Each structure stands twice: as C-alpha cells, then as structure tokens.
Amino acid sequence: MSTTLTDRYPTRLLTPAPAMTREDPTAWGTADDGPLTSDRLDAFDRLGYHAEQSLLTRQEIEVLQEEAARLAVDPVLRKDERTIVEEKSQAVRSVFEVHRISSVFARLAADPRVVGPARQMLGSEVYIHQSRVNYKPGFGGGPFYWHSDFETWHAEDGMPVPRAVSVSIALTENYPYNGSLMIIPGSHRTFVPCVGRTPQDHHRNSLRTHSVAVGMPDQNSVGELARTAGGIEQFTGPPGSATFFDSNCMHGSNGNITPYPRSNIFIVFNSVDNVLGTPFAAPAPRPTYIAGRDFTPVR
Amino acid sequence: MSTTLTDRYPTRLLTPAPAMTREDPTAWGTADDGPLTSDRLDAFDRLGYHAEQSLLTRQEIEVLQEEAARLAVDPVLRKDERTIVEEKSQAVRSVFEVHRISSVFARLAADPRVVGPARQMLGSEVYIHQSRVNYKPGFGGGPFYWHSDFETWHAEDGMPVPRAVSVSIALTENYPYNGSLMIIPGSHRTFVPCVGRTPQDHHRNSLRTHSVAVGMPDQNSVGELARTAGGIEQFTGPPGSATFFDSNCMHGSNGNITPYPRSNIFIVFNSVDNVLGTPFAAPAPRPTYIAGRDFTPVR
C-alpha cells in the first residue's frame, strides 16, 4: 500500500460519518463529443441517469436473449467462477465478463449506441470495468438493497473517483412490479460513507445476497436523500430499453414475486483517466472478472 | 365434524389437483342495491375488484392515521394476541379486530361508502369477518406471496363459498414500488386447490411470514392464471384510495426496500347467508379475532 493519493471518498469506516457533497463532475464531456444533445447531457448531469425506451431493436434483442440463454445452460461455464448461482434454487443468477466470454456481447459493448453515450458522459476514451448478464427469475427473485456502485468500486477495486457509467439493457419487459431498477434522482451528487471494515473475500458473499451490512448505506442517509434529492424514479420498459446511470447513483430494486423474470445486460464503462489502483478500503483487489484491469479502450 | 355439506372447494390436499372453475357468482346484487352503477358492478364481476381513488377525504384519513398510530404504541394492546409483531425488528405489523378495539374503526366499517358497495356486491346484509390495520414499514417490509384469501377462510375458518369481499383503504401513499397490492384480473373465477395438510395452530406462523407452503398455490397455477386471466393489476393511489376485491382473487405484494411505509386498513365483509361452520380442512377453527363468529349485520 504505497499509494500517496489523498482518499477523497473515505468509506468502510469504524464510526459513522456524515454524507458529503461529491466534488467531481458527472458529465465530463460536451454535446460535441457524442450522440446526446446538450439538453439530455444536462439532464444526465442533474439527475444522474439517462433512459432510452428503445436503444436496441426487437431483432437485436432476440439475438442477445438467445445468447444469454445459451450461456445460462453452458455446462462448462456453469463450473466457472464467473457464473453466480442462487443459493436456494441453484439457478444461475449472473454470468460475469460476458464481453470476454461471448463475441455477441463483445460487439454489443462496442456498439456506438452503447459506448457512444458513455464516452460522452465521461469525456474520454473508456474501457470495460465490468460486464454481466443478470437472470432475475420470477416467483421470488430477491431484492437488492440501496447502494452506490462507486462506493464498492472505490473501496474494493481502487477506482479513484466516480468517473464511470453503467448501462443496463433490458432483455425482458421491466414492469413496475417485477423488481425493476430504482434510482434516487440527484443522489449521485452525494457520497454516503459506509460503516464497517471490508472482510477478506467479501465479494463471495456480497454477490450472492445483499444481506451483508458492509458497503450498505444507513437508512437515515437513504431516507434523507429521497426527501431532499427528489423521491424515487423507477425504470420500466420493453426489451431493448436501457438506462445509463452514474456510478454514484443511490439505487436498488425490490424483490419479484410475479411470474415475470427480469433479465438484463449490465456493462460498466470507466474512463481511461480513472484506472484502478490499490483498493482504498479492502485487504485485496477483487478478481478481474468482477473488476477488470485491462484498461484497453473500447473501439 | 358432523357436517353433511358437500365440499365444493376441496383444498389442502395430499396430492395436486387441477384448478377448477368457480361455480358461485361474484356480484350477487344489482345496480338497484347500492352505490355502484350497473357498469361498475359488471366490471367488478368480470375483474374481481373495484378501485376508488378517493373513497375517503384527506381530513378523514388524518383521523384514521392518528388512531392507527395510537394503537401501534398502546402498551396494553402490545401484549394482546391481536397485535402481530414482526420477527426481526419487533415492530408492530398488524393489529386485528380494530372494529372492536376502536370506535373510530367501528364507525368506518359502518360508513355507507365502505359497507354499501360490500352489501351490493354480496347481495345481502353483511357482517365483519375480519378487520385489521397493517403497518408495512419502509426499508425491508417483506413480500406476501400469491394466495386466495377464500382458500384460507374456507379451509381454516369454515366459510362455505366465496361470498365475501375485502376492502383495503390506504393510510399512506401506495406507489408502484412500495409493496402495493397486486391482483391477477379475472383470477377470482378460478379456484386453485392447495397441497398440504393444515398443521395445528397454523395461523401463528402464517400471519407472521408467508414462507410456509401450506395454503399457497403452486407456481404453475399462478403463472397460468396470469397468462390466461390477464396479467397483473397493481393498485396505487393516495391516502384515502381504496380497493374492494373478491375473496377468491389471486393476490399478493412485493417487499418494500424504499423509505416509504405502506399502511392500510383492511376490512372483510361476509354475507350473512354465508356464515362460518366447521373448518373444511383444518384441525380447529382459528381464533375469532382473525375469523369473527359474531354474525350480526353491520348497520
């Protein structure tokens, strides 16, 4: 741990600390840098997200659905550590690093409609920090409690500042009642430090359930964000709809008792000017299939 | 068990049985019997529910909110078996028989806007089968899995046929994302027998969590209902909004990770021509605070 950087986002503390205003920008680029208009880029800057009702066509989604289904039953992949299996049902919950496993997903990540807005939002070339397919089954898919991804990526992966953006692309219909993504609008401007030291190999548990307290904000801070930052926005839409969101958005999702599964592709782009170092608050870096260290720009 | 009635709704079986079409009517009355127009009564008959965006005024709701809050902290009531406490947090989850505990709720149950549609739907005088206030906290209120209330009331309370109606009145805002009521439209026309013998004192567990399998329909039947009967309807609205729904509606609710609690008042009216007898599939009747046996009509 020879780093001499000042940690501007201290977290995993021994005692609670107040939420702090984020110092770094959200939209680093301009309207000249990509597909989003100045108005839409401003909205992303203010709200922390940008939603598209039809980023991909129905035909394109069918190909991606087939590829996702193929990966879920691949017997070799099943034994791979990149495949996360649900505790109770033993069903596949996520497959990580799909842009390396599958050329279909590699092409998707490089598609200008996908990577273009990310480059523009981050104002630089970008590389893939993480990619995965999430399979959220019907009839009891569990909730994901409120969290900031950046809090984890900073603490456990050594990501210096919140200059990363995620895109979630729907493979199935997102209804209001099947566990769709919720974001507190404007919450990305506040950093909520979390209490509790990161245990060794924390990711092995935190990826399976979200019942572990480390890396979770306290209820008061989340309630305060919802009160002051503007309630809750829920993202619904057909297969092919997509949500880009800033790495520090406070987000989560409810469980899903409905018969309707909710699958999506999740790709995280990080700025090449924000590459990973030593974790800021964890004993060791997470595996590279969760937090990539190949900083080659997406072309 | 000297009953000679034929059980037309057999459930709690040893082996699975196919879902069956309900023989009994849903709307037993006519437009002449009460406040609902012929069109709205027809819609209730077809869908199984009837929603009102403002059954009660904001002033009326404030009085009810205060009364609900008073009951939740009453130290004597806290020790009463009618008060159900959440396992983990020890927070009050429900108070039963509120129409006997509180004159405020007794008056509410006799209000023509509340009991009037019930009389009309059931085509007779009605009495109160059950009443309760539900306090569903924010930040992790649990889900209620899909179920038919009539299935339970028939099996465990000896309710002969589905000639009962529930009204749920919102005390807090029902958002799409804080665990609001979901119903499968048209599902009330199908009776789904459940597998599994009812254990002794089953209600002690089934009221606390819904993780017990007895009295729960199988996933295939629920999936089939959603496919054929018409998807899922979710009920949102401000405090004072209300949903009347048939006793055999397949319904449930997701958990709630949001900061927004979801409290409601729940009153079940049963027809005086459908009073309780011996349970059809349980060792003993449930306590009267859960399943009333005072069949005096509401006036």
mmCIF file of N, CA and C in Angstrom, chain A residues 87 93 143-147 149 152 205-216 251-252:
data_model
loop_
_atom_site.group_PDB
_atom_site.id
_atom_site.type_symbol
_atom_site.label_atom_id
_atom_site.label_comp_id
_atom_site.label_asym_id
_atom_site.label_seq_id
_atom_site.Cartn_x
_atom_site.Cartn_y
_atom_site.Cartn_z
ATOM 1 N N GLU A 87 -28.513 -19.173 -4.151
ATOM 2 C CA GLU A 87 -28.322 -20.083 -3.025
ATOM 3 C C GLU A 87 -29.357 -21.202 -2.971
ATOM 4 N N ARG A 93 -27.786 -16.942 -11.534
ATOM 5 C CA ARG A 93 -28.246 -15.584 -11.261
ATOM 6 C C ARG A 93 -27.523 -14.552 -12.118
ATOM 7 N N PRO A 143 -34.531 -9.016 -3.403
ATOM 8 C CA PRO A 143 -34.275 -7.586 -3.561
ATOM 9 C C PRO A 143 -32.778 -7.279 -3.587
ATOM 10 N N PHE A 144 -32.421 -6.120 -4.128
ATOM 11 C CA PHE A 144 -31.078 -5.563 -3.942
ATOM 12 C C PHE A 144 -31.251 -4.272 -3.162
ATOM 13 N N TYR A 145 -30.676 -4.242 -1.985
ATOM 14 C CA TYR A 145 -30.839 -3.073 -1.130
ATOM 15 C C TYR A 145 -30.102 -1.867 -1.742
ATOM 16 N N TRP A 146 -30.497 -0.682 -1.316
ATOM 17 C CA TRP A 146 -29.890 0.568 -1.796
ATOM 18 C C TRP A 146 -28.378 0.541 -1.656
ATOM 19 N N HIS A 147 -27.691 0.996 -2.678
ATOM 20 C CA HIS A 147 -26.230 1.118 -2.611
ATOM 21 C C HIS A 147 -25.733 2.011 -3.746
ATOM 22 N N ASP A 149 -22.731 1.983 -6.449
ATOM 23 C CA ASP A 149 -21.709 1.095 -7.013
ATOM 24 C C ASP A 149 -20.321 1.680 -6.787
ATOM 25 N N THR A 152 -18.511 0.765 -3.642
ATOM 26 C CA THR A 152 -17.856 -0.548 -3.687
ATOM 27 C C THR A 152 -16.612 -0.521 -4.569
ATOM 28 N N ASN A 205 -19.627 -13.263 -0.782
ATOM 29 C CA ASN A 205 -20.953 -13.164 -0.171
ATOM 30 C C ASN A 205 -21.794 -12.052 -0.771
ATOM 31 N N SER A 206 -21.157 -10.908 -1.024
ATOM 32 C CA SER A 206 -21.947 -9.737 -1.416
ATOM 33 C C SER A 206 -22.562 -9.928 -2.795
ATOM 34 N N LEU A 207 -22.004 -10.815 -3.625
ATOM 35 C CA LEU A 207 -22.596 -11.038 -4.943
ATOM 36 C C LEU A 207 -23.790 -11.974 -4.862
ATOM 37 N N ARG A 208 -23.836 -12.802 -3.854
ATOM 38 C CA ARG A 208 -24.911 -13.790 -3.767
ATOM 39 C C ARG A 208 -26.163 -13.190 -3.132
ATOM 40 N N THR A 209 -25.991 -12.578 -1.988
ATOM 41 C CA THR A 209 -27.142 -11.941 -1.357
ATOM 42 C C THR A 209 -26.707 -10.525 -1.009
ATOM 43 N N HIS A 210 -27.667 -9.702 -0.737
ATOM 44 C CA HIS A 210 -27.313 -8.347 -0.323
ATOM 45 C C HIS A 210 -27.691 -8.165 1.135
ATOM 46 N N SER A 211 -27.498 -9.216 1.908
ATOM 47 C CA SER A 211 -27.875 -9.132 3.306
ATOM 48 C C SER A 211 -26.678 -8.794 4.189
ATOM 49 N N VAL A 212 -25.532 -8.628 3.575
ATOM 50 C CA VAL A 212 -24.339 -8.285 4.343
ATOM 51 C C VAL A 212 -24.303 -6.768 4.520
ATOM 52 N N ALA A 213 -23.999 -6.321 5.707
ATOM 53 C CA ALA A 213 -24.120 -4.892 6.007
ATOM 54 C C ALA A 213 -22.983 -4.048 5.434
ATOM 55 N N VAL A 214 -21.804 -4.625 5.227
ATOM 56 C CA VAL A 214 -20.664 -3.847 4.760
ATOM 57 C C VAL A 214 -20.919 -3.332 3.345
ATOM 58 N N GLY A 215 -20.689 -2.031 3.132
ATOM 59 C CA GLY A 215 -20.939 -1.440 1.814
ATOM 60 C C GLY A 215 -22.370 -0.986 1.638
ATOM 61 N N MET A 216 -23.116 -1.017 2.718
ATOM 62 C CA MET A 216 -24.505 -0.566 2.641
ATOM 63 C C MET A 216 -24.671 0.734 3.408
ATOM 64 N N HIS A 251 -29.034 3.434 -5.724
ATOM 65 C CA HIS A 251 -30.018 2.634 -6.467
ATOM 66 C C HIS A 251 -30.253 1.292 -5.795
ATOM 67 N N GLY A 252 -31.302 0.618 -6.214
ATOM 68 C CA GLY A 252 -31.645 -0.689 -5.664
ATOM 69 C C GLY A 252 -32.830 -1.254 -6.424
#
